[in-house]
């Protein structure tokens, strides 16, 4: 009862349905409408507080499902799988338009080398393979740095072009 009371009394709720950011146009902003939903690691009182997540999910031409490469590397991938299954049940099940995006691969590589990267990718394919149309590994930080510094080598190494072509 206390949790419900606190949620109703103090949880910020907004009718904002769209936010436009003053950033330079790029492929993703020109071709995609982005909807950010809470991640799996957030403890939500009630998934229905998200409003129309079910509608967004089923109207979407494609869904990018972000996964943390370091979490997979830390042998927590099975708990991610359980959480993913729970969330997918709440939004109506697996769709054939979901791309799993394994981020932070730069940190995985830094901490364990190419062997760690290969293990994360192998584990991700084994655990999440039937949930996603495709799995793509990236480093958002490298992509950001590459774009910021106009460095095509870093952009390519980031994996973001592979995601763009998926």
CSV table of C-alpha atoms in Angstrom, one decimal:
chain,number,residue,atom,x,y,z
A,1,UNK,CA,0.0,0.0,0.0
A,2,UNK,CA,2.8,2.4,0.9
A,3,UNK,CA,4.5,1.7,-2.5
A,4,UNK,CA,1.3,2.4,-4.3
A,5,UNK,CA,0.7,5.6,-2.3
A,6,UNK,CA,4.2,6.9,-2.9
A,7,UNK,CA,4.0,6.0,-6.6
A,8,UNK,CA,0.7,7.9,-7.0
A,9,UNK,CA,1.8,10.9,-4.9
A,10,UNK,CA,5.4,11.4,-5.9
A,11,UNK,CA,6.0,9.7,-9.2
A,12,UNK,CA,6.5,12.3,-11.9
A,13,UNK,CA,4.1,11.7,-14.8
A,14,UNK,CA,4.1,13.7,-18.0
A,15,UNK,CA,2.0,13.9,-21.1
A,16,UNK,CA,5.1,14.7,-23.2
A,17,UNK,CA,4.9,12.3,-26.2
A,18,UNK,CA,7.8,13.7,-28.3
A,19,UNK,CA,11.0,15.6,-27.7
A,20,UNK,CA,13.1,17.1,-30.4
A,21,UNK,CA,16.8,17.6,-29.8
A,22,UNK,CA,18.8,20.3,-31.7
A,23,UNK,CA,21.4,17.9,-33.1
A,24,UNK,CA,22.8,17.5,-36.6
A,25,UNK,CA,20.8,15.2,-38.9
A,26,UNK,CA,22.2,11.8,-39.5
A,27,UNK,CA,21.0,8.5,-40.9
A,28,UNK,CA,19.2,7.3,-37.8
A,29,UNK,CA,17.4,10.6,-37.2
A,30,UNK,CA,16.4,10.9,-40.8
A,31,UNK,CA,15.0,7.3,-41.2
A,32,UNK,CA,13.8,6.4,-37.7
A,33,UNK,CA,11.4,7.6,-35.0
A,34,UNK,CA,13.2,6.8,-31.8
A,35,UNK,CA,11.2,5.8,-28.7
A,36,UNK,CA,13.2,5.1,-25.6
A,37,UNK,CA,11.7,2.7,-23.1
A,38,UNK,CA,13.0,1.9,-19.7
A,39,UNK,CA,15.8,-0.7,-19.6
A,40,UNK,CA,15.7,-4.1,-18.1
A,41,UNK,CA,17.7,-3.1,-15.1
A,42,UNK,CA,15.2,-0.5,-13.9
A,43,UNK,CA,12.9,-1.7,-11.2
A,44,UNK,CA,9.4,-0.6,-12.3
A,45,UNK,CA,6.4,-0.7,-10.0
A,46,UNK,CA,4.2,-1.4,-12.9
A,47,UNK,CA,5.1,-1.9,-16.5
A,48,UNK,CA,1.8,-0.3,-17.5
A,49,UNK,CA,3.0,3.0,-16.2
A,50,UNK,CA,4.9,3.2,-19.5
A,51,UNK,CA,1.6,4.0,-21.2
A,52,UNK,CA,1.7,2.7,-24.7
A,53,UNK,CA,4.9,0.6,-24.8
A,54,UNK,CA,2.8,-2.3,-26.1
A,55,UNK,CA,1.5,-0.1,-28.9
A,56,UNK,CA,5.0,1.2,-29.8
A,57,UNK,CA,6.4,-2.2,-29.8
A,58,UNK,CA,3.8,-3.7,-32.2
A,59,UNK,CA,3.7,-0.6,-34.5
A,60,UNK,CA,7.5,-0.5,-34.9
A,61,UNK,CA,9.1,-1.4,-38.2
A,62,UNK,CA,12.1,-2.4,-36.1
A,63,UNK,CA,13.3,-2.6,-32.5
A,64,UNK,CA,16.8,-2.2,-31.3
A,65,UNK,CA,17.2,-4.1,-28.0
A,66,UNK,CA,20.3,-2.8,-26.2
A,67,UNK,CA,22.4,-5.3,-24.2
A,68,UNK,CA,25.5,-4.6,-22.1
A,69,UNK,CA,28.5,-6.6,-23.4
A,70,UNK,CA,30.1,-6.3,-20.0
A,71,UNK,CA,27.1,-7.9,-18.3
A,72,UNK,CA,27.2,-10.8,-20.7
A,73,UNK,CA,31.0,-11.1,-20.1
A,74,UNK,CA,30.4,-11.2,-16.4
A,75,UNK,CA,28.4,-14.4,-16.7
A,76,UNK,CA,25.1,-12.5,-15.9
A,77,UNK,CA,23.7,-13.3,-19.4
A,78,UNK,CA,21.3,-15.9,-18.1
A,79,UNK,CA,19.7,-13.4,-15.7
A,80,UNK,CA,19.4,-11.0,-18.7
A,81,UNK,CA,17.7,-13.8,-20.6
A,82,UNK,CA,15.1,-14.3,-17.8
A,83,UNK,CA,14.5,-10.6,-17.6
A,84,UNK,CA,14.2,-10.3,-21.4
A,85,UNK,CA,11.6,-13.1,-21.5
A,86,UNK,CA,9.6,-11.4,-18.8
A,87,UNK,CA,9.5,-8.1,-20.6
A,88,UNK,CA,8.7,-9.8,-23.9
A,89,UNK,CA,5.7,-11.5,-22.3
A,90,UNK,CA,4.5,-8.1,-21.1
A,91,UNK,CA,4.6,-6.6,-24.6
A,92,UNK,CA,3.2,-9.5,-26.4
A,93,UNK,CA,6.0,-11.9,-27.2
A,94,UNK,CA,8.9,-12.2,-29.6
A,95,UNK,CA,8.7,-10.4,-32.9
A,96,UNK,CA,10.8,-10.9,-36.1
A,97,UNK,CA,11.9,-7.3,-36.2
A,98,UNK,CA,14.2,-7.1,-33.2
A,99,UNK,CA,17.9,-6.5,-33.5
A,100,UNK,CA,20.0,-7.2,-30.4
A,101,UNK,CA,22.6,-4.6,-30.0
A,102,UNK,CA,25.5,-5.6,-27.8
A,103,UNK,CA,27.1,-2.3,-26.6
A,104,UNK,CA,30.3,-1.5,-24.7
A,105,UNK,CA,32.4,-4.0,-26.6
A,106,UNK,CA,35.3,-1.6,-26.4
A,107,UNK,CA,35.4,-2.2,-22.7
A,108,UNK,CA,35.0,-5.9,-23.1
A,109,UNK,CA,38.0,-5.8,-25.5
A,110,UNK,CA,40.0,-3.6,-23.2
A,111,UNK,CA,39.4,-5.9,-20.2
A,112,UNK,CA,39.8,-9.3,-21.9
A,113,UNK,CA,41.1,-8.8,-25.4
A,114,UNK,CA,39.7,-10.5,-28.5
A,115,UNK,CA,39.2,-13.7,-26.7
A,116,UNK,CA,36.7,-12.0,-24.4
A,117,UNK,CA,34.9,-10.4,-27.3
A,118,UNK,CA,34.6,-13.8,-29.1
A,119,UNK,CA,33.2,-15.3,-25.9
A,120,UNK,CA,30.6,-12.6,-25.4
A,121,UNK,CA,29.5,-12.9,-29.0
A,122,UNK,CA,29.3,-16.7,-28.7
A,123,UNK,CA,27.4,-16.6,-25.4
A,124,UNK,CA,25.0,-13.9,-26.8
A,125,UNK,CA,24.2,-16.1,-29.9
A,126,UNK,CA,23.7,-19.1,-27.7
A,127,UNK,CA,21.5,-17.4,-25.2
A,128,UNK,CA,19.6,-14.8,-27.2
A,129,UNK,CA,19.8,-16.2,-30.8
A,130,UNK,CA,16.2,-17.1,-31.1
A,131,UNK,CA,14.9,-13.8,-29.6
A,132,UNK,CA,16.5,-11.5,-32.2
A,133,UNK,CA,16.5,-11.2,-36.0
A,134,UNK,CA,20.2,-10.3,-35.7
A,135,UNK,CA,22.8,-9.6,-33.1
A,136,UNK,CA,25.3,-6.7,-33.7
A,137,UNK,CA,28.2,-5.8,-31.5
A,138,UNK,CA,29.1,-2.1,-31.2
A,139,UNK,CA,30.8,0.5,-29.1
A,140,UNK,CA,28.7,3.6,-28.9
A,141,UNK,CA,31.6,5.4,-27.3
A,142,UNK,CA,33.9,4.6,-30.2
A,143,UNK,CA,31.2,5.6,-32.7
A,144,UNK,CA,30.7,8.9,-30.8
A,145,UNK,CA,34.4,9.6,-30.7
A,146,UNK,CA,34.8,8.7,-34.4
A,147,UNK,CA,32.0,11.0,-35.5
A,148,UNK,CA,33.2,13.8,-33.2
A,149,UNK,CA,36.7,13.6,-34.6
A,150,UNK,CA,35.7,12.8,-38.1
A,151,UNK,CA,37.7,9.6,-37.9
A,152,UNK,CA,36.4,7.0,-40.4
A,153,UNK,CA,38.7,4.2,-39.0
A,154,UNK,CA,37.3,4.6,-35.5
A,155,UNK,CA,33.7,4.7,-36.8
A,156,UNK,CA,34.3,1.5,-38.7
A,157,UNK,CA,35.9,-0.2,-35.7
A,158,UNK,CA,32.9,0.8,-33.5
A,159,UNK,CA,30.6,-1.5,-35.4
A,160,UNK,CA,28.0,1.2,-35.9
A,161,UNK,CA,28.1,0.8,-39.6
A,162,UNK,CA,27.2,-2.9,-39.2
A,163,UNK,CA,24.2,-1.8,-37.2
A,164,UNK,CA,23.3,0.8,-39.8
A,165,UNK,CA,23.3,-2.0,-42.5
A,166,UNK,CA,21.3,-4.5,-40.4
